Coordinates of C-alpha atoms (C1' of nucleotides) in Angstrom, one line a residue:
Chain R
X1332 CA 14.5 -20.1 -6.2
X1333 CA 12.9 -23.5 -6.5
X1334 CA 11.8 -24.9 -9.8
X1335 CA 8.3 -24.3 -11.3
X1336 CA 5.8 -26.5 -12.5
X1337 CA 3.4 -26.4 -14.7
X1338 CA -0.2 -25.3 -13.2
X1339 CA -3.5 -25.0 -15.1
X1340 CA -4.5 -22.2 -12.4
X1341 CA -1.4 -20.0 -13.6
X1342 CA -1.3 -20.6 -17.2
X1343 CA -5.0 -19.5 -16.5
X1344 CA -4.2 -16.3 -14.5
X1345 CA -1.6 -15.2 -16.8
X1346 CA -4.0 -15.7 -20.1
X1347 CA -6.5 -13.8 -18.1
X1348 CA -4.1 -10.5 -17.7
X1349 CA -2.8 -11.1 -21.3
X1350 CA -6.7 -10.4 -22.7
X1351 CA -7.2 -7.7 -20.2
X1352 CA -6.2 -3.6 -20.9
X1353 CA -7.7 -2.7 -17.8
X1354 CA -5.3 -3.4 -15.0
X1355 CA -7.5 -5.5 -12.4
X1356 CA -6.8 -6.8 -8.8
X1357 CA -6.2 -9.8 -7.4
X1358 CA -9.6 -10.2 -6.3
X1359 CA -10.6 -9.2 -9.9
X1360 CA -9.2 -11.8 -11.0
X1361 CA -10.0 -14.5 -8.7
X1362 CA -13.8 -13.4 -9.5
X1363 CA -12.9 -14.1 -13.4
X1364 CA -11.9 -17.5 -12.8
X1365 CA -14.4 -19.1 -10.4
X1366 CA -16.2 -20.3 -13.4
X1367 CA -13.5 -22.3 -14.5
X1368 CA -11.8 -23.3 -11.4
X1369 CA -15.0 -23.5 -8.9
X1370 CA -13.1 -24.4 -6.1
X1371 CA -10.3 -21.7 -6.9
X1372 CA -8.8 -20.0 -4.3
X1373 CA -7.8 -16.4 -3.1
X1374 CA -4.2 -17.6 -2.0
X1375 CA -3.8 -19.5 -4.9
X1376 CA -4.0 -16.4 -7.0
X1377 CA -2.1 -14.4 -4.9
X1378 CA 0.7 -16.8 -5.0
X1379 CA 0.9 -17.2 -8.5
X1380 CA 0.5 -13.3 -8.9
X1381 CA 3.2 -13.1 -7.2
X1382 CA 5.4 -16.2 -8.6
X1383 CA 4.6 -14.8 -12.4
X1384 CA 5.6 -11.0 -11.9
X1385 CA 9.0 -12.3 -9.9
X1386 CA 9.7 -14.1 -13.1
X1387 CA 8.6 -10.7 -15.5
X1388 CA 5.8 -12.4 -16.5
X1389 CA 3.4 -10.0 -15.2
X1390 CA 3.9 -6.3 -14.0
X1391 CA 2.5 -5.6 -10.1
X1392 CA 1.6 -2.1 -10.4
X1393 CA 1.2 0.3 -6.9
X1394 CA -0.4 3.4 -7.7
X1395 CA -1.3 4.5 -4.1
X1396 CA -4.7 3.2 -3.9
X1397 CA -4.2 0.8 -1.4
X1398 CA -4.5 -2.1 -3.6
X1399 CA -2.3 -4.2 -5.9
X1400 CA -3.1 -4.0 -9.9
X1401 CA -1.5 -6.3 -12.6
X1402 CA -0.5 -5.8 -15.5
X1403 CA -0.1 -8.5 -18.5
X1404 CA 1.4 -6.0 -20.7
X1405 CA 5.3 -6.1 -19.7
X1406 CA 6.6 -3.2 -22.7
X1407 CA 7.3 -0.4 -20.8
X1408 CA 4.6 2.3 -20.3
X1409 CA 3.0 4.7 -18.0
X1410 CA 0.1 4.7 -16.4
X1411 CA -2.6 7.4 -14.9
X1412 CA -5.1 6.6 -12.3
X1413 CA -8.5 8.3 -12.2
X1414 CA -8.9 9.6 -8.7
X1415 CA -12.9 9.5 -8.9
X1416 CA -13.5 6.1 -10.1
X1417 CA -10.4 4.6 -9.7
X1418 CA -9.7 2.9 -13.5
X1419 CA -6.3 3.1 -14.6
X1420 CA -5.3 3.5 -17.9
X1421 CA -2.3 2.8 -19.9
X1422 CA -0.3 6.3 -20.9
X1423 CA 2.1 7.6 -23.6
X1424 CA 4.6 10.4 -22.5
X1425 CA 6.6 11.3 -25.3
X1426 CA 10.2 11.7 -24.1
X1427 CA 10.4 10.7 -20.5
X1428 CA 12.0 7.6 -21.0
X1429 CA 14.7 9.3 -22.9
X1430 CA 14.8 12.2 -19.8
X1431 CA 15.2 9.5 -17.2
X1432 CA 17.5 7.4 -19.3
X1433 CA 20.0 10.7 -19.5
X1434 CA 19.7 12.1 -16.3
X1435 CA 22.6 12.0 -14.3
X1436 CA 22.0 12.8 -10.4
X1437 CA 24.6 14.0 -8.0
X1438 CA 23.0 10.5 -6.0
X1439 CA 25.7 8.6 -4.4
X1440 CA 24.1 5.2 -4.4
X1441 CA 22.8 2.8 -7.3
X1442 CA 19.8 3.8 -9.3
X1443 CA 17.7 0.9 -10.4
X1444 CA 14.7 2.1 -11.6
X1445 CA 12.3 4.3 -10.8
X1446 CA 8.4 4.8 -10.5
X1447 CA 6.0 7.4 -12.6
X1448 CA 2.6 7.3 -12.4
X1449 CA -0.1 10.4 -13.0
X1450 CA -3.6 10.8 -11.2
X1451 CA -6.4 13.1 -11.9
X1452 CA -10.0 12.4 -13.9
X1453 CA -10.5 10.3 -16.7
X1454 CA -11.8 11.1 -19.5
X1455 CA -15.6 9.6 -18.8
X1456 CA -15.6 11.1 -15.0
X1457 CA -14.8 14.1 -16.8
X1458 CA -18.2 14.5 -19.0
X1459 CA -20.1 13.3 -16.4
X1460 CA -19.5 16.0 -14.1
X1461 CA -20.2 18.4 -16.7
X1462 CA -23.3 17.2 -17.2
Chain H
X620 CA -14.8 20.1 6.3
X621 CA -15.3 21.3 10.6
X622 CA -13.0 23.6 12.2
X623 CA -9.6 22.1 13.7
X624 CA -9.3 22.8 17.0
X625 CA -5.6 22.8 18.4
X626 CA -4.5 19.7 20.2
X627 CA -1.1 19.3 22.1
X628 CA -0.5 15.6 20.8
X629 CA -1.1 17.3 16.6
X630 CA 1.4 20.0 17.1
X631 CA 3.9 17.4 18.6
X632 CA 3.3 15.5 15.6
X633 CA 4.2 17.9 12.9
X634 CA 7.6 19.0 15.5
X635 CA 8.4 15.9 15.5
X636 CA 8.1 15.4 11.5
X637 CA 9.9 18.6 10.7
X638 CA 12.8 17.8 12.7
X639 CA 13.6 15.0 10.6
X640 CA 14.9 14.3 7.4
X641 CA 14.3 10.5 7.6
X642 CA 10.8 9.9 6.5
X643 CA 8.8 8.3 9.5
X644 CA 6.3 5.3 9.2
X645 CA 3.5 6.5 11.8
X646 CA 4.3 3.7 14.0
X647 CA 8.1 5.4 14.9
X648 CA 6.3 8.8 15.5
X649 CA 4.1 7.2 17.8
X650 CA 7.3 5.7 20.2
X651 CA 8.9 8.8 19.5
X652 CA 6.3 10.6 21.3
X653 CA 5.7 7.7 24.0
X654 CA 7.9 10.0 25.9
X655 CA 5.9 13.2 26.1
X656 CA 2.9 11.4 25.8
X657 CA 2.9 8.1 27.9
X658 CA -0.9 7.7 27.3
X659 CA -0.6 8.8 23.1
X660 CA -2.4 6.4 20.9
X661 CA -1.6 5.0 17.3
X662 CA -4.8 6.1 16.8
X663 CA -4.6 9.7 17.4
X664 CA -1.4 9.4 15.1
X665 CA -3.1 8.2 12.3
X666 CA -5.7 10.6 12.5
X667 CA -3.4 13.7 13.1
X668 CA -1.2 12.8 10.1
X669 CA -4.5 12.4 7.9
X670 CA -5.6 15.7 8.7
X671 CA -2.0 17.5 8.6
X672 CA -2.0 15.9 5.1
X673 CA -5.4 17.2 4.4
X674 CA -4.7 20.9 5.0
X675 CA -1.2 19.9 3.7
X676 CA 1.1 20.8 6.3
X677 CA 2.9 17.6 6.1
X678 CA 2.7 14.8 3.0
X679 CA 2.1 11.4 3.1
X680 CA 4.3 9.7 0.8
X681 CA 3.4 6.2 -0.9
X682 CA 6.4 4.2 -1.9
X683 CA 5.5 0.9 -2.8
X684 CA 6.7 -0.5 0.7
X685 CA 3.1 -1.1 2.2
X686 CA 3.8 1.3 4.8
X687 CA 2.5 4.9 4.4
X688 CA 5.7 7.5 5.8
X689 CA 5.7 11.1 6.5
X690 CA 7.4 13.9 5.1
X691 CA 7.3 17.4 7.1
X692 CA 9.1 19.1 4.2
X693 CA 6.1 20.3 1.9
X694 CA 8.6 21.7 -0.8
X695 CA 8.5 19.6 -3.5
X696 CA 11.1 17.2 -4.2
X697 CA 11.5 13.8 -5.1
X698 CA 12.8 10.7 -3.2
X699 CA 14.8 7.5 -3.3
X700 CA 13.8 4.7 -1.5
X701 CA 16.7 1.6 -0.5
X702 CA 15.6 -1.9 -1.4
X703 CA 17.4 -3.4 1.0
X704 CA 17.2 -1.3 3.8
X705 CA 13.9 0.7 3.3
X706 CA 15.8 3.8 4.0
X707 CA 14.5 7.0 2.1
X708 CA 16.1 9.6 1.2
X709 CA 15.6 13.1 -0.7
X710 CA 16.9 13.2 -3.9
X711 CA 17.1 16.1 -6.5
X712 CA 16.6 15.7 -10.5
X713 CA 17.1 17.9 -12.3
X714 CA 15.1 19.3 -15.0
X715 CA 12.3 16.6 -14.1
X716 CA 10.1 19.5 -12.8
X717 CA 10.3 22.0 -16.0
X718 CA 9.7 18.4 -18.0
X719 CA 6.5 17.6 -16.6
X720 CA 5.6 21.2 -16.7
X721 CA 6.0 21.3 -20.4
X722 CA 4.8 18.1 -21.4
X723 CA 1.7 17.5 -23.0
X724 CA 0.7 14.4 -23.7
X725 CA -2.6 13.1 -25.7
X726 CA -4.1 12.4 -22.9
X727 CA -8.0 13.3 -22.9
X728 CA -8.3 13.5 -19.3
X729 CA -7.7 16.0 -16.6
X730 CA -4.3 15.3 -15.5
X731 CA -3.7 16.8 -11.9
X732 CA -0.6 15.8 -11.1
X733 CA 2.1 12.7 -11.2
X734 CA 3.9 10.6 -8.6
X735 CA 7.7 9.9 -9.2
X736 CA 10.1 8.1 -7.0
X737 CA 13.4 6.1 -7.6
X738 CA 14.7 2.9 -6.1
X739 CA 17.9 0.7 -5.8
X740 CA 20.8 0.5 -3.4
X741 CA 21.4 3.5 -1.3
X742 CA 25.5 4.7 -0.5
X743 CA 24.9 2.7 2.7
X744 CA 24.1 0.0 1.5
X745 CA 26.6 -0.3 -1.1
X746 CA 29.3 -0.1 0.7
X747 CA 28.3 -2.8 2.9
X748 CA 27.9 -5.0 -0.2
X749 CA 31.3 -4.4 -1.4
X750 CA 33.1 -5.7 2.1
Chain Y
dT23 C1' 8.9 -40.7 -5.2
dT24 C1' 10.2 -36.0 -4.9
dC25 C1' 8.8 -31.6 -4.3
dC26 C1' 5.9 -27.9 -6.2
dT27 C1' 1.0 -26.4 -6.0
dT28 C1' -3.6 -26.2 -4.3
dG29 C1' -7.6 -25.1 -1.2
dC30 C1' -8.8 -23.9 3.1
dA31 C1' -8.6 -21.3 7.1
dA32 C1' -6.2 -18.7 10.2
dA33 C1' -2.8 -15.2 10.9
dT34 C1' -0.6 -10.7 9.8
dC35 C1' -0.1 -6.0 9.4
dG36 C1' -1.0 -1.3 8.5
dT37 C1' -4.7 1.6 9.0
dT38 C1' -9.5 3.1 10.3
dT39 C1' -13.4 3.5 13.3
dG40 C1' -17.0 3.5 17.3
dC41 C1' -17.5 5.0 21.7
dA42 C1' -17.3 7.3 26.1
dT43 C1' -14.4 10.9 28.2
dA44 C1' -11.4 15.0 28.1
dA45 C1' -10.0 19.3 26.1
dT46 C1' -10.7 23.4 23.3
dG47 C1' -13.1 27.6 21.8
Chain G
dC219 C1' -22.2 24.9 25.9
dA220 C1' -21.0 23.1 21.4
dT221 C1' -17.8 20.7 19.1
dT222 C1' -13.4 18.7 18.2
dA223 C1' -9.8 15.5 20.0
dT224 C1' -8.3 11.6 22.8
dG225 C1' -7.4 6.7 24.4
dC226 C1' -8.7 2.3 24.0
dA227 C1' -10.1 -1.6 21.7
dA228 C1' -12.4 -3.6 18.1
dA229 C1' -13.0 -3.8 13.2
dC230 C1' -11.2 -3.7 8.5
dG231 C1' -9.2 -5.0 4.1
dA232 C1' -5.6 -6.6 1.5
dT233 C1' -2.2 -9.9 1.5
dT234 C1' 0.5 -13.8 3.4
dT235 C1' 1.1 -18.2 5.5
dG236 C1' 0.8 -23.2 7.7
dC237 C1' -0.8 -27.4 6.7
dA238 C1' -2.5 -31.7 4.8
dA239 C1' -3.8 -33.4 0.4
dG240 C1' -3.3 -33.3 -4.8
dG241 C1' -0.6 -33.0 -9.2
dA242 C1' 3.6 -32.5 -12.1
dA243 C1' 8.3 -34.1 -13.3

DNA sequence: TTCCTTGCAAATCGTTTGCATAATG
DNA sequence: CATTATGCAAACGATTTGCAAGGAA
């Protein structure tokens, strides 16, 4: 891989998914910058999304939906995606890392890693459909 | 949701997935049926495996690839899927189910269920690497 | 001056959809 | 006859890419 350089529009995209808990798209954003880089564009994001979670910098999550979150926060964790409105959340489940750290599979090939995600109704979909 | 109504080119469809124990991208179910059906469109594929997913007869399975593949065995399991050659393949863990059936998490939502995959090098692959 | 990065627009690719016609119940 | 399914082609939406110009080392 080719040397970076520095960029203003990736220091800026990567401070922008530090500050964030919510897990936005790339079109998210591209949106949050415009007011700082007016002539910003959609490639350029995508680009550097992609330049800053092949370094680690920045997790790429795909939960199903169709679309590409990111993540700034890079400790591992799980996450649970609300099937009405669509927010993901950051989750805690006590023991699985542990449980897939242990496991030993009859699989004949090598193991990397390995995806977990849950889906169901967040907590604020939840109260409004008892309402 | 209407009443399905039997069509020649949907029962095809789920033959042709439970025959398999590759998981097919819709595209290859569509040449593998440009046999019996010289006229079959990728359309009518798409919209037979949506509605075989919806009444769950077959499952659509979500990997991360960008491609959506198809899985005629409804039992659950959990799959790996090759990074180098995109090949997927059924893969049993165990004690994974009873662990997410006895975990409880603080979660305040409803959680319905959980996606779970593995990747890395399958056997294949691996020994190709090694020559 | 080298070569990475940008903005812009066009291209890609998997999937969905509108419509007129055919098949099912 | 009422309604669902089909084939075809066009539309879609997210992401990627080619290119000429701008910026970093």
């Amino acid at each position: 891989m080719a040397a970076l350089k520095y960029s203003r529009q990736r220091e800026a995209i990567k401070e922008f998914l530090m500050k964030r808990k919510d897990h936005p798209t790339a079109d998210v954003i591209y949106l949050g910058l415009l007011d700082k880089f007016p002539n910003l564009s959609l490639g350029t994001v995508y680009r550097n999304l992609t330049l800053l979670s092949d370094t680690g910098e920045i997790n790429r999550l795909r939960l199903g939906d169709g679309v590409d979150h990111f993540d700034g926060n890079t400790m591992p964790h799980y996450h649970f995606i609300c099937e009405k409105c669509g927010r993901i959340m950051d989750m805690e489940v006590e023991g699985l890392d542990s449980f897939f750290d242990s496991t030993n599979s009859h699989f004949h090939g090598k193991i990397k890693g390995h995806v977990t995600y849950f889906y169901g109704e967040c907590p604020d979909c939840l109260k409004d459909s008892c309402s």
